[in-house]
Amino acid sequence: MRYVNCASESHKEKAFCEYMEKELEAIGIPYERQMLGNEVVTDGWNILARVPGDNSRKPFLFVFHLDTATPGNPVKSYMEDGRIQSRDNSVLGADGKLAIAVVLEAVSRLKEAGETHRPMELLFTVCQELGLHGSKYADYSRIESEEALVIDHYVTGEVLVRTPSRHRISVELIGRSAHVIRNEEPGVNALKAAVEIIHEIPTGRINENLSINIYDLVALSPSNVVPKYARFDVEIRCFGDSIREQIRTKVRRTVEETAEKLGCRYNYREEQDVPEADFGKNTEMLKRLEAVYEKTGIPMIKARSFGVLDATWTDRLGIRTVPIGFNIYHSHSAREYVVAEDVKKMLQLAENIIRYF
């Protein structure tokens, strides 16, 4: 609850970065700051910490993100009926901070008990929620681990073996402005063109392999002037290259045909900012994890998620990675909450991962 009360919306993580450094100092965990370049828009920084352990064994890495979704400032957490939640219209911020709290508590307990375990590295990243930027541009030359666990899924017991690619499309329509009463030279309504295109694009969870969202529709104009300019963005998350190419082709063709029909010019930009990830290939890690879950009394379930995670970059950059989940309900909304009783089981799982993984 202390952690979530220290607001850290994406791009504005400085206060929580400083808070976490004080926490690490209090626990006795050495750390270093990783300042980031202009690619990452933030007032904060990544933090890399090292938990000493049995030097005869190789370290493994935990990855956490310090930022939360919006609206997350201020956060006023409270407990009621066994639930930890936030007052007013703020997200709780358990997405990110629950994993940090549980793992640091587990480290503290094992440290106080004098238990030995594998050495660990802890990477805390910024700007995860808006593009995985902290993990994408982290300094991995400072990391020794060859294996990583990322706690950034919402179901305790579920272990992710696949996450989707994310593709973004930006569409601009340029029409012709005119006063609404001019008949001899009527305008070309760019907003109308944008709306027609949007109407032709399916949205939501299309099927088990495809999710599409349309957002940021903008067209500013006085009430008596035909809108000359409109823009909107499309996000595509999908499993499988062929599916992605089909929907990309459909969107582009719809933009081209509608713009031509209505007499608009257009600009069309697209990029894949997150590749699809296959964590199921890390079979030896999954076998060891399954033994840890069994020892904790939690059935391990292999699952897929439409979420995009820091795990994509650690795995892609050569650190074998598996994402795992802790129970969070209604994440990214003002209804977000955590059940206090669940946290006990999460803590037991985290302790056993540190002991036995």
Coordinates of C-alpha atoms in Angstrom, one line a residue:
M1 CA 0.0 0.0 0.0
R2 CA 3.0 2.3 0.6
Y3 CA 4.2 1.6 -2.9
V4 CA 0.9 2.3 -4.7
N5 CA 0.4 5.5 -2.7
C6 CA 3.6 6.8 -4.3
A7 CA 2.2 7.8 -7.7
S8 CA 4.2 6.8 -10.8
E9 CA 2.2 7.2 -14.0
S10 CA 4.2 6.5 -17.1
H11 CA 6.7 9.2 -17.9
K12 CA 6.5 10.5 -14.3
E13 CA 8.3 7.8 -12.3
K14 CA 11.0 9.9 -10.6
A15 CA 9.4 9.9 -7.1
F16 CA 8.9 6.2 -7.1
C17 CA 12.4 5.6 -8.5
E18 CA 13.8 7.5 -5.5
Y19 CA 11.4 5.7 -3.1
M20 CA 12.6 2.3 -4.4
E21 CA 16.2 3.2 -4.0
K22 CA 15.5 4.0 -0.3
E23 CA 13.7 0.7 0.0
L24 CA 16.7 -1.2 -1.5
E25 CA 19.1 0.6 0.8
A26 CA 16.9 -0.3 3.9
I27 CA 16.9 -4.0 2.9
G28 CA 20.6 -3.9 2.2
I29 CA 20.5 -4.6 -1.5
P30 CA 23.1 -2.7 -3.6
Y31 CA 21.8 -1.1 -6.8
E32 CA 22.8 1.2 -9.6
R33 CA 20.9 3.7 -11.7
Q34 CA 20.5 3.3 -15.4
M35 CA 19.8 6.7 -16.9
L36 CA 18.1 6.5 -20.3
G37 CA 18.5 8.4 -23.5
N38 CA 16.1 10.6 -25.5
E39 CA 14.3 7.4 -26.8
V40 CA 12.5 7.2 -23.5
V41 CA 10.4 10.2 -22.3
T42 CA 10.6 10.0 -18.5
D43 CA 11.7 12.0 -15.5
G44 CA 12.9 8.7 -13.9
W45 CA 15.4 5.9 -14.7
N46 CA 15.8 2.2 -14.7
I47 CA 17.3 0.6 -11.5
L48 CA 19.4 -2.6 -11.5
A49 CA 19.9 -4.2 -8.1
R50 CA 21.8 -7.3 -7.1
V51 CA 20.9 -9.7 -4.3
P52 CA 23.9 -11.8 -3.2
G53 CA 23.6 -15.6 -3.1
D54 CA 25.5 -18.8 -3.6
N55 CA 28.3 -17.8 -5.9
S56 CA 28.7 -21.3 -7.2
R57 CA 25.4 -20.9 -9.0
K58 CA 24.5 -18.5 -11.9
P59 CA 22.2 -15.6 -11.1
F60 CA 18.7 -15.2 -12.4
L61 CA 16.8 -12.0 -13.2
F62 CA 13.5 -10.6 -12.0
V63 CA 12.1 -7.8 -14.1
F64 CA 9.5 -5.3 -12.7
H65 CA 8.0 -2.1 -14.1
L66 CA 7.9 1.0 -11.9
D67 CA 5.2 2.9 -13.9
T68 CA 1.4 2.5 -13.7
A69 CA -1.5 3.1 -16.0
T70 CA -3.5 6.3 -15.8
P71 CA -5.3 7.8 -13.9
G72 CA -2.9 7.0 -11.1
N73 CA -2.2 10.3 -9.3
P74 CA -3.1 10.6 -6.5
V75 CA -3.6 7.0 -5.3
K76 CA -5.2 6.6 -1.9
S77 CA -5.2 2.9 -1.1
Y78 CA -7.4 1.4 1.6
M79 CA -8.4 -2.1 2.7
E80 CA -12.0 -3.2 3.0
D81 CA -13.5 -6.7 3.3
G82 CA -10.1 -8.2 2.7
R83 CA -9.5 -6.2 -0.5
I84 CA -6.8 -3.6 -1.2
Q85 CA -8.2 -0.9 -3.5
S86 CA -8.0 2.8 -4.3
R87 CA -10.4 5.6 -3.6
D88 CA -12.0 7.9 -6.1
N89 CA -11.2 7.4 -9.8
S90 CA -7.6 6.2 -9.6
V91 CA -6.2 2.8 -10.6
L92 CA -4.6 1.0 -7.7
G93 CA -1.4 0.4 -9.5
A94 CA -1.0 -3.2 -8.4
D95 CA -0.1 -3.8 -12.1
G96 CA 3.6 -3.4 -11.5
K97 CA 3.8 -2.7 -7.8
L98 CA 2.3 -5.9 -6.4
A99 CA 5.1 -8.0 -7.9
I100 CA 7.7 -5.5 -6.5
A101 CA 6.2 -5.6 -3.0
V102 CA 5.9 -9.4 -2.9
V103 CA 9.4 -10.2 -4.2
L104 CA 11.1 -7.6 -2.0
E105 CA 9.2 -9.0 1.0
A106 CA 10.3 -12.5 0.1
V107 CA 13.9 -11.4 -0.3
S108 CA 13.8 -9.6 3.1
R109 CA 12.4 -12.7 4.9
L110 CA 14.9 -15.1 3.4
K111 CA 17.7 -12.6 4.1
E112 CA 16.7 -12.3 7.8
A113 CA 16.4 -16.1 8.1
G114 CA 19.9 -16.5 6.6
E115 CA 18.8 -18.8 3.9
T116 CA 21.1 -19.3 0.9
H117 CA 19.8 -19.2 -2.7
R118 CA 20.9 -18.4 -6.2
P119 CA 22.2 -14.8 -6.7
M120 CA 19.5 -12.6 -8.2
E121 CA 19.4 -9.4 -10.2
L122 CA 16.4 -7.1 -10.1
L123 CA 15.7 -4.8 -13.0
F124 CA 13.1 -2.1 -12.4
T125 CA 12.0 -0.4 -15.6
V126 CA 10.1 2.8 -16.5
C127 CA 7.6 3.5 -19.3
Q128 CA 6.4 -0.1 -19.6
E129 CA 2.8 0.7 -20.0
L130 CA 3.2 3.0 -23.0
G131 CA 5.6 0.9 -25.1
L132 CA 8.0 -1.2 -23.0
H133 CA 10.6 1.6 -23.5
G134 CA 12.5 1.0 -20.2
S135 CA 13.2 -2.6 -21.0
K136 CA 13.8 -2.0 -24.7
Y137 CA 16.6 0.5 -24.0
A138 CA 18.0 -1.0 -20.7
D139 CA 21.8 -1.5 -20.4
Y140 CA 21.9 -5.3 -20.6
S141 CA 25.7 -5.2 -20.6
R142 CA 25.5 -4.8 -16.9
I143 CA 23.3 -7.9 -16.4
E144 CA 24.9 -11.3 -15.9
S145 CA 21.8 -13.5 -15.7
E146 CA 20.9 -15.9 -18.5
E147 CA 17.4 -16.5 -17.2
A148 CA 14.6 -14.1 -16.3
L149 CA 11.2 -14.2 -14.7
V150 CA 8.7 -11.3 -15.3
I151 CA 5.7 -11.1 -13.0
D152 CA 3.3 -9.1 -15.2
H153 CA 0.2 -11.2 -15.7
Y154 CA -3.0 -11.2 -13.7
V155 CA -3.6 -14.8 -12.6
T156 CA -1.6 -16.6 -10.0
G157 CA -0.6 -20.0 -11.4
E158 CA -0.7 -19.0 -15.0
V159 CA 2.6 -19.0 -16.8
L160 CA 2.7 -17.4 -20.3
V161 CA 4.1 -19.3 -23.2
R162 CA 3.1 -16.8 -25.9
T163 CA 2.4 -13.1 -26.3
P164 CA 1.3 -11.3 -29.4
S165 CA 3.0 -8.8 -31.8
R166 CA 1.7 -5.3 -31.6
H167 CA 1.3 -3.2 -34.8
R168 CA 0.3 0.4 -34.9
I169 CA -1.2 2.3 -37.8
S170 CA -1.6 6.1 -38.0
V171 CA -4.0 7.6 -40.6
E172 CA -4.3 11.2 -41.6
L173 CA -7.0 12.5 -43.9
I174 CA -6.6 15.9 -45.7
G175 CA -9.8 17.3 -47.3
R176 CA -10.7 20.9 -48.2
S177 CA -12.1 23.5 -45.8
A178 CA -15.0 25.7 -46.9
H179 CA -17.8 27.6 -45.3
V180 CA -20.8 25.4 -44.9
I181 CA -23.0 27.6 -47.0
R182 CA -20.8 27.7 -50.1
N183 CA -22.3 25.6 -52.8
E184 CA -20.1 26.7 -55.7
E185 CA -17.0 25.3 -54.1
P186 CA -18.0 22.8 -51.4
G187 CA -15.5 21.5 -48.9
V188 CA -14.2 17.9 -48.6
N189 CA -15.0 16.7 -45.1
A190 CA -12.0 14.8 -43.8
L191 CA -13.8 13.8 -40.6
K192 CA -16.6 12.1 -42.6
A193 CA -13.8 10.2 -44.5
A194 CA -12.2 9.1 -41.2
V195 CA -15.6 7.9 -39.8
E196 CA -16.4 5.9 -42.9
I197 CA -13.0 4.2 -42.7
I198 CA -13.4 3.5 -39.0
H199 CA -16.8 2.0 -39.7
E200 CA -15.2 -0.6 -42.0
I201 CA -12.6 -1.7 -39.5
P202 CA -13.7 -4.4 -37.0
T203 CA -12.8 -3.7 -33.4
G204 CA -12.4 -5.5 -30.1
R205 CA -11.4 -9.2 -29.6
I206 CA -12.1 -10.4 -33.1
N207 CA -11.1 -14.0 -32.4
E208 CA -8.6 -15.9 -30.2
N209 CA -5.7 -14.7 -32.4
L210 CA -6.6 -11.0 -33.1
S211 CA -7.5 -7.9 -31.2
I212 CA -8.0 -4.4 -32.8
N213 CA -8.5 -1.1 -31.1
I214 CA -9.1 2.3 -32.7
Y215 CA -8.2 5.4 -30.7
D216 CA -7.2 9.1 -30.8
L217 CA -9.7 10.3 -33.4
V218 CA -9.1 14.0 -33.8
A219 CA -10.7 16.6 -36.1
L220 CA -10.8 20.2 -34.8
S221 CA -12.9 22.7 -36.7
P222 CA -15.4 25.6 -36.1
S223 CA -19.0 24.6 -36.4
N224 CA -19.5 26.6 -39.6
V225 CA -16.4 25.2 -41.5
V226 CA -16.1 21.8 -43.2
P227 CA -13.3 19.9 -41.3
K228 CA -10.2 19.8 -43.5
Y229 CA -8.2 17.5 -41.3
A230 CA -8.8 14.3 -39.3
R231 CA -6.6 11.6 -37.9
F232 CA -6.9 8.4 -35.9
D233 CA -4.8 5.5 -34.8
V234 CA -5.2 1.7 -34.9
E235 CA -3.6 -0.9 -32.7
I236 CA -3.4 -4.5 -33.8
R237 CA -2.4 -7.3 -31.5
C238 CA -2.2 -10.7 -33.1
F239 CA -0.7 -14.2 -33.1
G240 CA 0.6 -15.2 -36.5
D241 CA 2.2 -13.2 -39.3
S242 CA -0.4 -14.1 -41.9
I243 CA -3.3 -12.8 -39.7
R244 CA -1.4 -9.5 -39.1
E245 CA -0.8 -9.1 -42.9
Q246 CA -4.4 -9.8 -43.7
I247 CA -5.7 -7.1 -41.4
R248 CA -3.0 -4.6 -42.4
T249 CA -3.9 -5.1 -46.0
K250 CA -7.6 -4.6 -45.2
V251 CA -7.0 -1.4 -43.3
R252 CA -4.8 0.1 -46.0
R253 CA -7.1 -0.8 -48.8
T254 CA -10.1 0.7 -46.9
V255 CA -8.1 4.0 -46.4
E256 CA -7.1 4.2 -50.0
E257 CA -10.5 3.4 -51.5
T258 CA -12.5 5.7 -49.1
A259 CA -10.1 8.6 -49.5
E260 CA -10.3 8.3 -53.3
K261 CA -14.1 8.1 -53.2
L262 CA -14.5 11.2 -51.1
G263 CA -11.7 13.2 -52.7
C264 CA -9.3 13.3 -49.7
R265 CA -5.6 13.0 -49.6
Y266 CA -4.1 10.8 -47.0
N267 CA -1.0 9.9 -45.1
Y268 CA -0.5 6.4 -43.8
R269 CA 2.2 5.3 -41.4
E270 CA 2.6 1.9 -39.7
E271 CA 5.1 0.1 -37.5
Q272 CA 5.5 -3.1 -35.5
D273 CA 6.7 -1.9 -32.2
V274 CA 6.5 -5.2 -30.3
P275 CA 7.3 -8.6 -31.9
E276 CA 5.4 -11.8 -31.1
A277 CA 7.1 -13.8 -28.4
D278 CA 7.4 -17.6 -27.8
F279 CA 8.3 -18.3 -24.2
G280 CA 7.3 -21.9 -24.6
K281 CA 10.7 -22.7 -26.1
N282 CA 12.3 -22.2 -22.7
T283 CA 11.3 -25.8 -21.8
E284 CA 13.9 -26.5 -19.2
M285 CA 12.9 -23.3 -17.2
L286 CA 9.3 -24.3 -17.4
K287 CA 10.0 -27.8 -16.0
R288 CA 11.8 -26.2 -13.0
L289 CA 9.1 -23.7 -12.5
E290 CA 6.4 -26.4 -12.6
A291 CA 8.3 -28.2 -9.7
V292 CA 8.3 -24.9 -7.7
Y293 CA 4.6 -24.4 -8.3
E294 CA 3.9 -28.0 -7.2
K295 CA 6.0 -27.5 -4.1
T296 CA 3.9 -24.4 -3.3
G297 CA 0.6 -26.2 -3.9
I298 CA -0.4 -24.1 -6.9
P299 CA -1.2 -25.9 -10.2
M300 CA 0.9 -24.4 -13.0
I301 CA -1.2 -23.5 -16.1
K302 CA 0.4 -22.6 -19.4
A303 CA -1.5 -19.8 -21.0
R304 CA -1.4 -17.1 -23.7
S305 CA -2.1 -13.4 -23.1
F306 CA -2.9 -10.4 -25.4
G307 CA -0.7 -8.3 -23.0
V308 CA 2.7 -7.0 -24.2
L309 CA 5.4 -7.3 -21.6
D310 CA 9.0 -6.4 -20.8
A311 CA 9.6 -10.2 -21.1
T312 CA 9.4 -9.8 -24.9
W313 CA 12.6 -7.7 -24.9
T314 CA 14.6 -9.7 -22.3
D315 CA 13.9 -12.9 -24.2
R316 CA 14.6 -11.4 -27.6
L317 CA 17.9 -9.9 -26.4
G318 CA 19.2 -13.3 -25.3
I319 CA 18.0 -13.8 -21.7
R320 CA 15.7 -16.8 -21.6
T321 CA 12.5 -15.5 -20.1
V322 CA 9.2 -16.8 -18.7
P323 CA 6.4 -14.4 -17.6
I324 CA 4.3 -15.4 -14.7
G325 CA 1.1 -14.1 -13.0
F326 CA -0.1 -12.8 -9.6
N327 CA -3.8 -12.3 -9.0
I328 CA -5.0 -8.7 -9.8
Y329 CA -8.7 -8.0 -10.5
H330 CA -10.0 -5.4 -12.9
S331 CA -6.5 -4.2 -13.7
H332 CA -6.1 -0.8 -15.4
S333 CA -9.4 0.5 -14.1
A334 CA -10.7 2.4 -11.0
R335 CA -12.2 -1.0 -9.9
E336 CA -8.7 -2.6 -9.7
Y337 CA -8.1 -4.5 -6.4
V338 CA -6.0 -7.2 -4.8
V339 CA -7.3 -9.8 -2.3
A340 CA -5.1 -9.7 0.8
E341 CA -5.5 -13.4 1.4
D342 CA -4.1 -14.1 -2.1
V343 CA -1.0 -12.2 -1.3
K344 CA 0.0 -14.8 1.3
K345 CA 0.1 -17.4 -1.4
M346 CA 2.0 -15.1 -3.8
L347 CA 4.6 -14.5 -1.1
Q348 CA 5.0 -18.3 -0.5
L349 CA 5.4 -18.8 -4.3
A350 CA 8.0 -16.0 -4.5
E351 CA 10.0 -17.4 -1.6
N352 CA 10.0 -20.9 -3.2
I353 CA 11.1 -19.5 -6.6
I354 CA 14.0 -17.8 -4.9
R355 CA 14.8 -21.0 -2.9
Y356 CA 14.4 -23.6 -5.6
F357 CA 14.3 -22.2 -9.1

